[in-house]
Amino acid sequence: MLTRDQLEKWVRLFSRKDNNQSNLIFLGGEPTMHPGLVHGIRVARDCGYHVTVDTNGYLFHDFLERVSPDMLDYLSFSIDGPDSAVNDAIRGEGVFEVCTTSMRKATELGFTISLIYTVSSRNIDHLSRMVPLLLDLGVKRFFIQIIGIRGKSASAVQQSAGKSTLQVDPEHWLSVVPEVAAKAAECGIKTIYPKVYLEDNEVFECAGNVA
């Protein structure tokens, strides 16, 4: 784990002198487990960064009591289903209740909240039910991403077939995601999702360079 001083040095290292700062996202693992996170956020703000914290919703070290809404552009939560039955089967028992409770508290305190939904074969058919939940929770930005075959998800790879049981095929993704994204956007929610599958004549570009 980085020390408080190391964290500050890394944040300042990438600070641009032309005052044209990009986004700085604290993520993990779970960033709120780090006791120096709030200090890191203050340093990032001092450097002029736009700051986002990605969290699983547990918000350790009394995080919401130690930061104020003006310190963050977004407080972003990860939920992978519109209810506990879908989400907790993926993220663990009780996680949906913890996360949504934290989101409601953050909204009441004035934070701008974002939600990340990681699409897999286990939840893609429940994505359409997310829009009412987004509105109920006061979500301002909705990011739909596709599961990557790394970390825990890599353990679901079928060794014999060389395929992941969690991956979504192009037809399924294209039949669901754009339509749900459009509905969320129509409700005034900033909605973002990657172009996962390219046409034969399209050139791959790094999302970090074109975002």
Coordinates of N, CA and C in Angstrom, one line a residue:
M1 N 0.8 -1.2 0.0 CA 0.0 0.0 0.0 C 0.9 1.3 0.0
L2 N 0.5 2.2 -0.8 CA 1.3 3.5 -0.9 C 1.1 4.2 0.4
T3 N 2.2 4.9 0.9 CA 2.1 5.7 2.0 C 1.4 7.0 1.6
R4 N 1.1 7.9 2.5 CA 0.4 9.1 2.3 C 1.4 10.0 1.4
D5 N 2.6 10.0 1.7 CA 3.6 10.8 0.9 C 3.8 10.3 -0.5
Q6 N 3.8 9.0 -0.6 CA 4.0 8.4 -1.9 C 2.8 8.7 -2.8
L7 N 1.6 8.6 -2.2 CA 0.4 8.9 -2.9 C 0.4 10.3 -3.4
E8 N 0.8 11.3 -2.6 CA 0.8 12.7 -3.0 C 1.9 12.8 -4.2
K9 N 3.0 12.2 -4.1 CA 4.0 12.3 -5.1 C 3.5 11.8 -6.4
W10 N 2.8 10.7 -6.4 CA 2.3 10.1 -7.7 C 1.2 11.0 -8.3
V11 N 0.4 11.6 -7.5 CA -0.7 12.5 -8.0 C 0.0 13.7 -8.6
R12 N 0.9 14.3 -7.9 CA 1.6 15.5 -8.4 C 2.5 15.2 -9.7
L13 N 3.0 14.0 -9.7 CA 3.9 13.7 -10.8 C 3.3 13.9 -12.2
F14 N 2.0 13.5 -12.3 CA 1.3 13.6 -13.6 C 0.5 14.9 -13.8
S15 N 0.7 15.8 -12.9 CA 0.0 17.1 -13.0 C 0.5 17.9 -14.1
R16 N -0.3 18.5 -14.9 CA 0.1 19.3 -16.0 C 0.2 20.8 -15.7
K17 N 1.2 21.4 -16.2 CA 1.5 22.8 -15.8 C 0.6 23.8 -16.6
D18 N 0.0 23.3 -17.7 CA -0.8 24.2 -18.5 C -2.2 24.4 -18.0
N19 N -2.5 23.8 -16.8 CA -3.8 23.9 -16.2 C -4.9 23.3 -17.0
N20 N -4.6 22.4 -17.9 CA -5.6 21.7 -18.7 C -5.6 20.3 -18.2
Q21 N -6.2 20.1 -17.1 CA -6.1 18.8 -16.4 C -7.1 17.8 -17.0
S22 N -6.7 16.5 -16.9 CA -7.6 15.5 -17.3 C -8.3 14.9 -16.0
N23 N -9.0 13.8 -16.2 CA -9.6 13.1 -15.1 C -8.6 12.3 -14.3
L24 N -8.8 12.2 -13.0 CA -8.0 11.3 -12.1 C -9.1 10.5 -11.4
I25 N -8.9 9.2 -11.6 CA -9.9 8.2 -11.0 C -9.2 7.4 -10.0
F26 N -9.7 7.4 -8.8 CA -9.2 6.5 -7.7 C -10.1 5.3 -7.7
L27 N -9.4 4.1 -8.0 CA -10.1 2.9 -8.1 C -9.3 1.8 -7.4
G28 N -9.7 0.6 -7.6 CA -9.1 -0.5 -6.9 C -9.2 -1.8 -7.6
G29 N -9.4 -2.9 -6.8 CA -9.7 -3.0 -5.4 C -10.8 -2.0 -5.0
E30 N -10.7 -1.6 -3.8 CA -11.6 -0.6 -3.2 C -10.8 0.5 -2.6
P31 N -10.9 1.7 -3.3 CA -10.0 2.8 -2.9 C -10.3 3.4 -1.5
T32 N -11.6 3.3 -1.0 CA -11.9 3.8 0.3 C -11.2 3.0 1.4
M33 N -10.6 1.9 1.1 CA -9.9 1.2 2.2 C -8.6 1.8 2.5
H34 N -8.1 2.7 1.6 CA -6.8 3.3 1.8 C -7.0 4.5 2.8
P35 N -6.4 4.6 3.9 CA -6.6 5.7 4.9 C -6.1 7.0 4.4
G36 N -5.3 7.0 3.3 CA -4.9 8.3 2.8 C -5.6 8.8 1.6
L37 N -6.8 8.2 1.3 CA -7.5 8.5 0.1 C -8.0 10.0 0.1
V38 N -8.5 10.4 1.2 CA -9.0 11.8 1.3 C -7.9 12.8 1.0
H39 N -6.7 12.5 1.6 CA -5.6 13.4 1.3 C -5.2 13.4 -0.1
G40 N -5.3 12.2 -0.8 CA -5.0 12.2 -2.2 C -6.0 13.0 -3.0
I41 N -7.3 12.9 -2.6 CA -8.3 13.7 -3.3 C -8.0 15.2 -3.2
R42 N -7.6 15.7 -2.0 CA -7.3 17.1 -1.8 C -6.1 17.5 -2.6
V43 N -5.1 16.7 -2.7 CA -3.9 17.0 -3.5 C -4.3 17.0 -5.0
A44 N -5.2 16.1 -5.4 CA -5.6 16.1 -6.8 C -6.4 17.3 -7.2
R45 N -7.2 17.8 -6.3 CA -8.0 19.0 -6.5 C -7.0 20.2 -6.5
D46 N -6.1 20.2 -5.7 CA -5.1 21.3 -5.7 C -4.3 21.4 -7.0
C47 N -4.1 20.2 -7.6 CA -3.4 20.1 -8.9 C -4.4 20.5 -10.1
G48 N -5.7 20.6 -9.8 CA -6.6 21.0 -10.9 C -7.3 19.8 -11.6
Y49 N -7.1 18.6 -11.1 CA -7.7 17.4 -11.7 C -9.2 17.4 -11.5
H50 N -9.9 16.8 -12.5 CA -11.3 16.4 -12.3 C -11.2 15.0 -11.6
V51 N -11.9 14.9 -10.5 CA -11.7 13.7 -9.6 C -13.0 12.8 -9.5
T52 N -12.7 11.5 -9.7 CA -13.8 10.5 -9.5 C -13.2 9.4 -8.6
V53 N -14.1 8.9 -7.7 CA -13.8 7.8 -6.9 C -14.7 6.6 -7.3
D54 N -14.2 5.5 -7.7 CA -15.0 4.3 -8.0 C -15.0 3.4 -6.7
T55 N -16.2 3.0 -6.3 CA -16.4 2.3 -5.1 C -17.3 1.1 -5.2
N56 N -17.2 0.1 -4.4 CA -18.1 -1.0 -4.3 C -19.3 -0.6 -3.4
G57 N -19.3 0.6 -2.8 CA -20.4 1.0 -2.0 C -20.2 0.9 -0.5
Y58 N -19.1 0.2 -0.1 CA -18.9 0.0 1.4 C -18.3 1.2 2.1
L59 N -17.6 2.1 1.3 CA -17.2 3.4 1.8 C -16.6 3.3 3.2
F60 N -15.4 2.7 3.2 CA -14.7 2.5 4.5 C -14.1 3.8 5.0
H61 N -13.7 3.8 6.3 CA -13.1 4.9 7.0 C -14.0 6.2 7.0
D62 N -15.3 5.9 7.1 CA -16.3 7.0 7.2 C -16.1 8.0 6.1
F63 N -15.9 7.5 4.9 CA -15.6 8.3 3.7 C -16.5 9.5 3.5
L64 N -17.8 9.3 3.5 CA -18.7 10.4 3.3 C -18.7 11.5 4.3
E65 N -18.2 11.2 5.5 CA -18.1 12.2 6.5 C -16.8 13.0 6.4
R66 N -15.9 12.5 5.6 CA -14.6 13.1 5.5 C -14.3 13.9 4.2
V67 N -15.3 13.8 3.3 CA -15.2 14.5 2.0 C -16.5 15.3 1.8
S68 N -16.4 16.3 0.9 CA -17.6 17.1 0.6 C -17.8 17.0 -0.9
P69 N -19.0 17.3 -1.3 CA -19.4 17.2 -2.7 C -18.5 18.0 -3.7
D70 N -18.0 19.1 -3.2 CA -17.2 20.0 -4.1 C -15.8 19.4 -4.3
M71 N -15.4 18.3 -3.6 CA -14.1 17.7 -3.8 C -14.1 16.6 -4.9
L72 N -15.3 16.2 -5.3 CA -15.4 15.1 -6.3 C -16.3 15.6 -7.5
D73 N -15.9 15.2 -8.7 CA -16.8 15.4 -9.8 C -17.9 14.3 -9.8
Y74 N -17.4 13.0 -9.5 CA -18.3 11.9 -9.5 C -17.9 11.0 -8.4
L75 N -18.9 10.4 -7.7 CA -18.7 9.3 -6.8 C -19.4 8.1 -7.5
S76 N -18.6 7.2 -7.9 CA -19.1 6.2 -8.9 C -19.2 4.8 -8.2
F77 N -20.4 4.2 -8.3 CA -20.7 2.9 -7.6 C -20.9 1.8 -8.7
S78 N -20.5 0.6 -8.3 CA -20.6 -0.6 -9.2 C -21.8 -1.4 -8.7
I79 N -22.7 -1.6 -9.6 CA -23.9 -2.5 -9.4 C -24.1 -3.3 -10.7
D80 N -24.3 -4.6 -10.6 CA -24.4 -5.4 -11.7 C -25.8 -6.1 -11.8
G81 N -26.8 -5.4 -11.3 CA -28.1 -6.0 -11.4 C -29.1 -5.0 -10.9
P82 N -30.4 -5.0 -11.3 CA -31.4 -4.1 -10.9 C -32.0 -4.5 -9.5
D83 N -31.7 -5.6 -9.0 CA -32.2 -6.0 -7.7 C -31.1 -6.9 -7.0
S84 N -31.4 -7.3 -5.8 CA -30.4 -8.1 -5.0 C -30.3 -9.5 -5.6
A85 N -31.3 -10.1 -6.2 CA -31.3 -11.4 -6.8 C -30.2 -11.5 -7.9
V86 N -30.2 -10.5 -8.7 CA -29.3 -10.5 -9.9 C -27.9 -10.0 -9.4
N87 N -27.8 -8.9 -8.7 CA -26.6 -8.3 -8.3 C -25.8 -9.2 -7.4
D88 N -26.4 -9.7 -6.3 CA -25.7 -10.4 -5.3 C -25.2 -11.7 -5.7
A89 N -25.9 -12.3 -6.7 CA -25.4 -13.6 -7.3 C -24.0 -13.4 -7.9
I90 N -23.7 -12.1 -8.3 CA -22.5 -11.8 -9.0 C -21.5 -11.2 -8.0
R91 N -22.0 -10.2 -7.2 CA -21.1 -9.4 -6.3 C -21.0 -9.9 -4.9
G92 N -21.9 -10.7 -4.5 CA -21.9 -11.2 -3.1 C -23.1 -10.9 -2.3
E93 N -23.4 -11.7 -1.4 CA -24.7 -11.5 -0.6 C -24.7 -10.2 0.2
G94 N -25.8 -9.5 0.1 CA -25.9 -8.2 0.8 C -25.4 -7.0 0.1
V95 N -24.6 -7.2 -1.0 CA -23.9 -6.1 -1.6 C -24.9 -5.0 -2.2
F96 N -26.0 -5.5 -2.8 CA -27.0 -4.6 -3.4 C -27.5 -3.6 -2.3
E97 N -27.9 -4.1 -1.2 CA -28.5 -3.3 -0.1 C -27.5 -2.3 0.4
V98 N -26.3 -2.8 0.6 CA -25.2 -1.9 1.1 C -24.9 -0.7 0.1
C99 N -24.8 -1.1 -1.2 CA -24.4 -0.2 -2.2 C -25.6 0.9 -2.5
T100 N -26.8 0.4 -2.6 CA -27.9 1.3 -2.8 C -28.1 2.3 -1.6
T101 N -27.9 1.7 -0.4 CA -28.0 2.6 0.8 C -27.0 3.7 0.7
S102 N -25.8 3.3 0.4 CA -24.7 4.3 0.3 C -25.0 5.3 -0.8
M103 N -25.5 4.9 -1.9 CA -25.9 5.8 -3.0 C -26.9 6.8 -2.6
R104 N -27.9 6.4 -1.9 CA -29.0 7.3 -1.4 C -28.4 8.3 -0.4
K105 N -27.5 7.8 0.5 CA -26.9 8.7 1.4 C -26.1 9.8 0.7
A106 N -25.3 9.3 -0.3 CA -24.4 10.2 -1.0 C -25.2 11.3 -1.7
T107 N -26.3 10.9 -2.4 CA -27.2 11.8 -3.1 C -27.8 12.8 -2.1
E108 N -28.2 12.4 -0.9 CA -28.8 13.3 0.1 C -27.8 14.3 0.5
L109 N -26.5 13.9 0.5 CA -25.5 14.8 1.0 C -25.0 15.8 -0.1
G110 N -25.5 15.6 -1.4 CA -25.2 16.5 -2.5 C -24.1 16.0 -3.4
F111 N -23.7 14.7 -3.3 CA -22.7 14.2 -4.2 C -23.3 13.9 -5.6
T112 N -22.6 14.1 -6.6 CA -23.0 13.6 -8.0 C -22.6 12.2 -8.1
I113 N -23.6 11.3 -8.3 CA -23.2 9.9 -8.3 C -23.3 9.3 -9.7
S114 N -22.5 8.3 -10.0 CA -22.4 7.6 -11.2 C -22.6 6.1 -10.9
L115 N -23.0 5.4 -11.9 CA -23.2 3.9 -11.7 C -22.5 3.2 -12.9
I116 N -21.7 2.2 -12.5 CA -21.0 1.3 -13.5 C -21.7 -0.1 -13.5
Y117 N -22.1 -0.5 -14.7 CA -22.8 -1.8 -14.8 C -21.9 -2.7 -15.7
T118 N -21.3 -3.8 -15.2 CA -20.5 -4.6 -16.0 C -21.3 -5.7 -16.6
V119 N -21.5 -5.7 -17.9 CA -22.3 -6.6 -18.6 C -21.6 -8.0 -18.8
S120 N -22.4 -9.0 -18.5 CA -21.9 -10.4 -18.7 C -23.1 -11.2 -19.1
S121 N -22.9 -12.5 -19.4 CA -24.0 -13.4 -19.8 C -24.9 -13.6 -18.6
R122 N -24.5 -13.2 -17.4 CA -25.3 -13.5 -16.2 C -26.3 -12.3 -16.0
N123 N -26.1 -11.2 -16.6 CA -26.9 -10.0 -16.3 C -27.4 -9.2 -17.5
I124 N -27.0 -9.5 -18.7 CA -27.3 -8.7 -19.8 C -28.8 -8.6 -20.0
D125 N -29.5 -9.7 -19.7 CA -31.0 -9.6 -20.0 C -31.7 -8.9 -18.9
H126 N -31.0 -8.4 -17.9 CA -31.7 -7.6 -16.8 C -31.3 -6.1 -16.9
L127 N -30.5 -5.8 -18.0 CA -30.0 -4.4 -18.1 C -31.2 -3.4 -18.3
S128 N -32.2 -3.9 -19.0 CA -33.3 -3.0 -19.3 C -34.1 -2.5 -18.1
R129 N -33.9 -3.3 -17.0 CA -34.6 -2.9 -15.8 C -33.8 -1.9 -14.9
M130 N -32.7 -1.5 -15.4 CA -31.8 -0.6 -14.7 C -32.3 0.8 -14.7
V131 N -33.0 1.2 -15.8 CA -33.3 2.6 -15.9 C -34.2 3.2 -14.8
P132 N -35.3 2.5 -14.4 CA -36.0 2.9 -13.2 C -35.2 3.1 -12.0
L133 N -34.3 2.1 -11.8 CA -33.4 2.2 -10.6 C -32.5 3.4 -10.6
L134 N -32.0 3.7 -11.8 CA -31.1 4.9 -12.0 C -31.8 6.1 -11.6
L135 N -33.1 6.2 -12.0 CA -33.9 7.4 -11.7 C -34.2 7.5 -10.2
D136 N -34.5 6.3 -9.6 CA -34.8 6.3 -8.2 C -33.7 6.7 -7.3
L137 N -32.4 6.3 -7.8 CA -31.3 6.6 -7.0 C -30.6 7.9 -7.2
G138 N -31.1 8.6 -8.3 CA -30.6 9.9 -8.6 C -29.3 9.9 -9.3
V139 N -29.0 8.8 -10.1 CA -27.8 8.7 -10.9 C -27.7 9.7 -12.0
K140 N -26.6 10.3 -12.1 CA -26.4 11.4 -13.2 C -25.6 10.8 -14.4
R141 N -24.8 9.8 -14.2 CA -24.0 9.2 -15.3 C -24.1 7.7 -15.2
F142 N -24.3 7.0 -16.3 CA -24.4 5.6 -16.4 C -23.4 5.1 -17.3
F143 N -22.5 4.2 -16.8 CA -21.5 3.7 -17.7 C -21.7 2.2 -17.8
I144 N -21.9 1.7 -19.0 CA -22.1 0.3 -19.3 C -20.8 -0.3 -19.9
Q145 N -20.2 -1.2 -19.2 CA -19.0 -1.8 -19.7 C -19.2 -3.3 -19.9
I146 N -18.3 -3.9 -20.7 CA -18.4 -5.4 -20.9 C -17.3 -6.1 -20.0
I147 N -17.6 -7.2 -19.5 CA -16.7 -7.9 -18.6 C -15.4 -8.3 -19.4
G148 N -14.3 -8.1 -18.6 CA -13.0 -8.4 -19.2 C -12.6 -9.8 -18.6
I149 N -11.9 -10.6 -19.4 CA -11.5 -11.9 -19.0 C -10.2 -11.8 -18.2
R150 N -10.2 -11.3 -17.0 CA -9.1 -11.2 -16.2 C -9.5 -11.2 -14.7
G151 N -8.6 -11.4 -13.8 CA -9.0 -11.5 -12.4 C -9.9 -12.6 -12.1
K152 N -10.9 -12.4 -11.3 CA -11.9 -13.4 -10.9 C -12.6 -14.0 -12.1
S153 N -12.9 -13.1 -13.1 CA -13.7 -13.6 -14.3 C -12.9 -14.6 -15.1
A154 N -11.6 -14.5 -15.0 CA -10.8 -15.5 -15.8 C -11.0 -16.9 -15.3
S155 N -11.4 -17.1 -14.0 CA -11.6 -18.4 -13.5 C -12.8 -19.1 -14.1
A156 N -13.7 -18.3 -14.8 CA -14.9 -18.9 -15.4 C -14.6 -19.4 -16.8
V157 N -13.4 -19.3 -17.3 CA -13.1 -19.7 -18.6 C -13.2 -21.2 -18.7
Q158 N -13.8 -21.7 -19.7 CA -14.0 -23.1 -20.0 C -12.7 -23.6 -20.7
Q159 N -11.9 -24.3 -20.0 CA -10.6 -24.6 -20.5 C -10.7 -25.5 -21.8
S160 N -11.7 -26.3 -21.8 CA -11.8 -27.3 -23.0 C -12.2 -26.5 -24.2
A161 N -13.1 -25.5 -24.1 CA -13.6 -24.8 -25.3 C -12.8 -23.5 -25.5
G162 N -12.0 -23.1 -24.5 CA -11.3 -21.9 -24.7 C -12.1 -20.6 -24.7
K163 N -13.3 -20.7 -24.1 CA -14.3 -19.6 -24.1 C -14.7 -19.3 -22.7
S164 N -15.1 -18.1 -22.4 CA -15.6 -17.7 -21.1 C -17.1 -17.9 -21.0
T165 N -17.6 -18.5 -19.9 CA -19.0 -18.6 -19.7 C -19.6 -17.2 -19.4
L166 N -18.8 -16.2 -19.2 CA -19.4 -14.9 -18.9 C -19.4 -14.0 -20.1
Q167 N -18.7 -14.3 -21.2 CA -18.7 -13.4 -22.3 C -20.1 -13.3 -23.0
V168 N -20.2 -12.1 -23.7 CA -21.5 -11.9 -24.4 C -21.1 -11.8 -25.9
D169 N -21.9 -12.5 -26.7 CA -21.6 -12.4 -28.2 C -22.1 -11.1 -28.8
P170 N -21.6 -10.8 -29.9 CA -21.9 -9.5 -30.5 C -23.4 -9.2 -30.8
E171 N -24.1 -10.2 -31.2 CA -25.5 -10.0 -31.5 C -26.3 -9.7 -30.3
H172 N -26.0 -10.4 -29.2 CA -26.7 -10.2 -27.9 C -26.4 -8.8 -27.4
W173 N -25.1 -8.4 -27.4 CA -24.7 -7.0 -26.9 C -25.4 -6.0 -27.8
L174 N -25.4 -6.1 -29.1 CA -26.0 -5.1 -30.0 C -27.5 -5.0 -29.9
S175 N -28.1 -6.1 -29.5 CA -29.6 -6.1 -29.5 C -30.1 -5.5 -28.2
V176 N -29.2 -5.4 -27.2 CA -29.7 -5.0 -25.8 C -29.1 -3.6 -25.5
V177 N -27.8 -3.5 -25.5 CA -27.1 -2.3 -24.9 C -27.4 -1.0 -25.5
P178 N -27.4 -0.8 -26.9 CA -27.7 0.5 -27.4 C -29.1 1.0 -27.1
E179 N -30.1 0.1 -27.1 CA -31.4 0.5 -26.8 C -31.6 0.9 -25.4
V180 N -31.0 0.2 -24.4 CA -31.1 0.6 -23.0 C -30.4 1.9 -22.8
A181 N -29.2 2.1 -23.4 CA -28.4 3.3 -23.3 C -29.3 4.5 -23.8
A182 N -30.0 4.3 -24.9 CA -30.8 5.4 -25.5 C -31.9 5.8 -24.5
K183 N -32.6 4.8 -23.9 CA -33.6 5.0 -22.9 C -33.1 5.8 -21.7
A184 N -32.0 5.4 -21.2 CA -31.4 6.2 -20.1 C -31.1 7.6 -20.5
A185 N -30.5 7.8 -21.7 CA -30.2 9.1 -22.1 C -31.4 10.0 -22.3
E186 N -32.5 9.4 -22.7 CA -33.8 10.1 -22.9 C -34.3 10.6 -21.6
C187 N -33.9 9.9 -20.5 CA -34.3 10.3 -19.1 C -33.4 11.4 -18.5
G188 N -32.4 11.9 -19.3 CA -31.5 12.9 -18.9 C -30.3 12.4 -18.2
I189 N -30.0 11.1 -18.3 CA -28.8 10.5 -17.6 C -27.7 10.4 -18.7
K190 N -26.6 11.0 -18.4 CA -25.4 10.9 -19.3 C -25.0 9.4 -19.3
T191 N -25.1 8.8 -20.5 CA -24.9 7.4 -20.7 C -23.7 7.1 -21.6
I192 N -22.8 6.2 -21.2 CA -21.6 5.9 -21.9 C -21.5 4.4 -22.0
Y193 N -21.2 3.9 -23.2 CA -20.8 2.5 -23.4 C -19.8 2.4 -24.5
P194 N -18.9 1.4 -24.5 CA -17.9 1.3 -25.5 C -18.4 0.6 -26.7
K195 N -17.7 0.9 -27.8 CA -17.9 0.1 -29.0 C -17.1 -1.1 -29.0
V196 N -17.7 -2.2 -28.5 CA -16.9 -3.4 -28.2 C -16.6 -4.2 -29.5
Y197 N -17.5 -4.2 -30.4 CA -17.3 -5.1 -31.6 C -17.1 -4.2 -32.8
L198 N -16.0 -4.3 -33.5 CA -15.7 -3.5 -34.7 C -16.2 -4.2 -36.0
E199 N -16.5 -3.3 -37.0 CA -16.8 -3.8 -38.3 C -15.4 -4.1 -39.0
D200 N -15.5 -4.9 -40.1 CA -14.3 -5.3 -40.7 C -13.4 -4.1 -41.2
N201 N -14.1 -3.0 -41.6 CA -13.4 -1.9 -42.1 C -13.0 -0.8 -41.1
E202 N -13.2 -1.1 -39.8 CA -13.0 -0.2 -38.7 C -11.6 -0.5 -38.1
V203 N -10.9 0.6 -37.6 CA -9.6 0.5 -37.0 C -9.7 0.6 -35.5
F204 N -9.1 -0.3 -34.8 CA -9.1 -0.3 -33.4 C -8.3 0.9 -32.9
E205 N -8.9 1.6 -31.9 CA -8.3 2.8 -31.3 C -8.4 2.6 -29.8
C206 N -7.4 3.1 -29.0 CA -7.4 3.0 -27.6 C -8.4 3.9 -27.0
A207 N -9.3 3.4 -26.2 CA -10.4 4.2 -25.6 C -9.8 5.5 -24.8
G208 N -8.7 5.3 -24.2 CA -8.1 6.4 -23.4 C -7.7 7.5 -24.3
N209 N -7.4 7.2 -25.6 CA -6.9 8.3 -26.5 C -8.1 9.0 -27.2
V210 N -9.2 8.3 -27.4 CA -10.3 8.9 -28.1 C -11.5 9.4 -27.3
A211 N -11.5 9.0 -26.0 CA -12.6 9.4 -25.1 C -12.7 10.9 -24.9

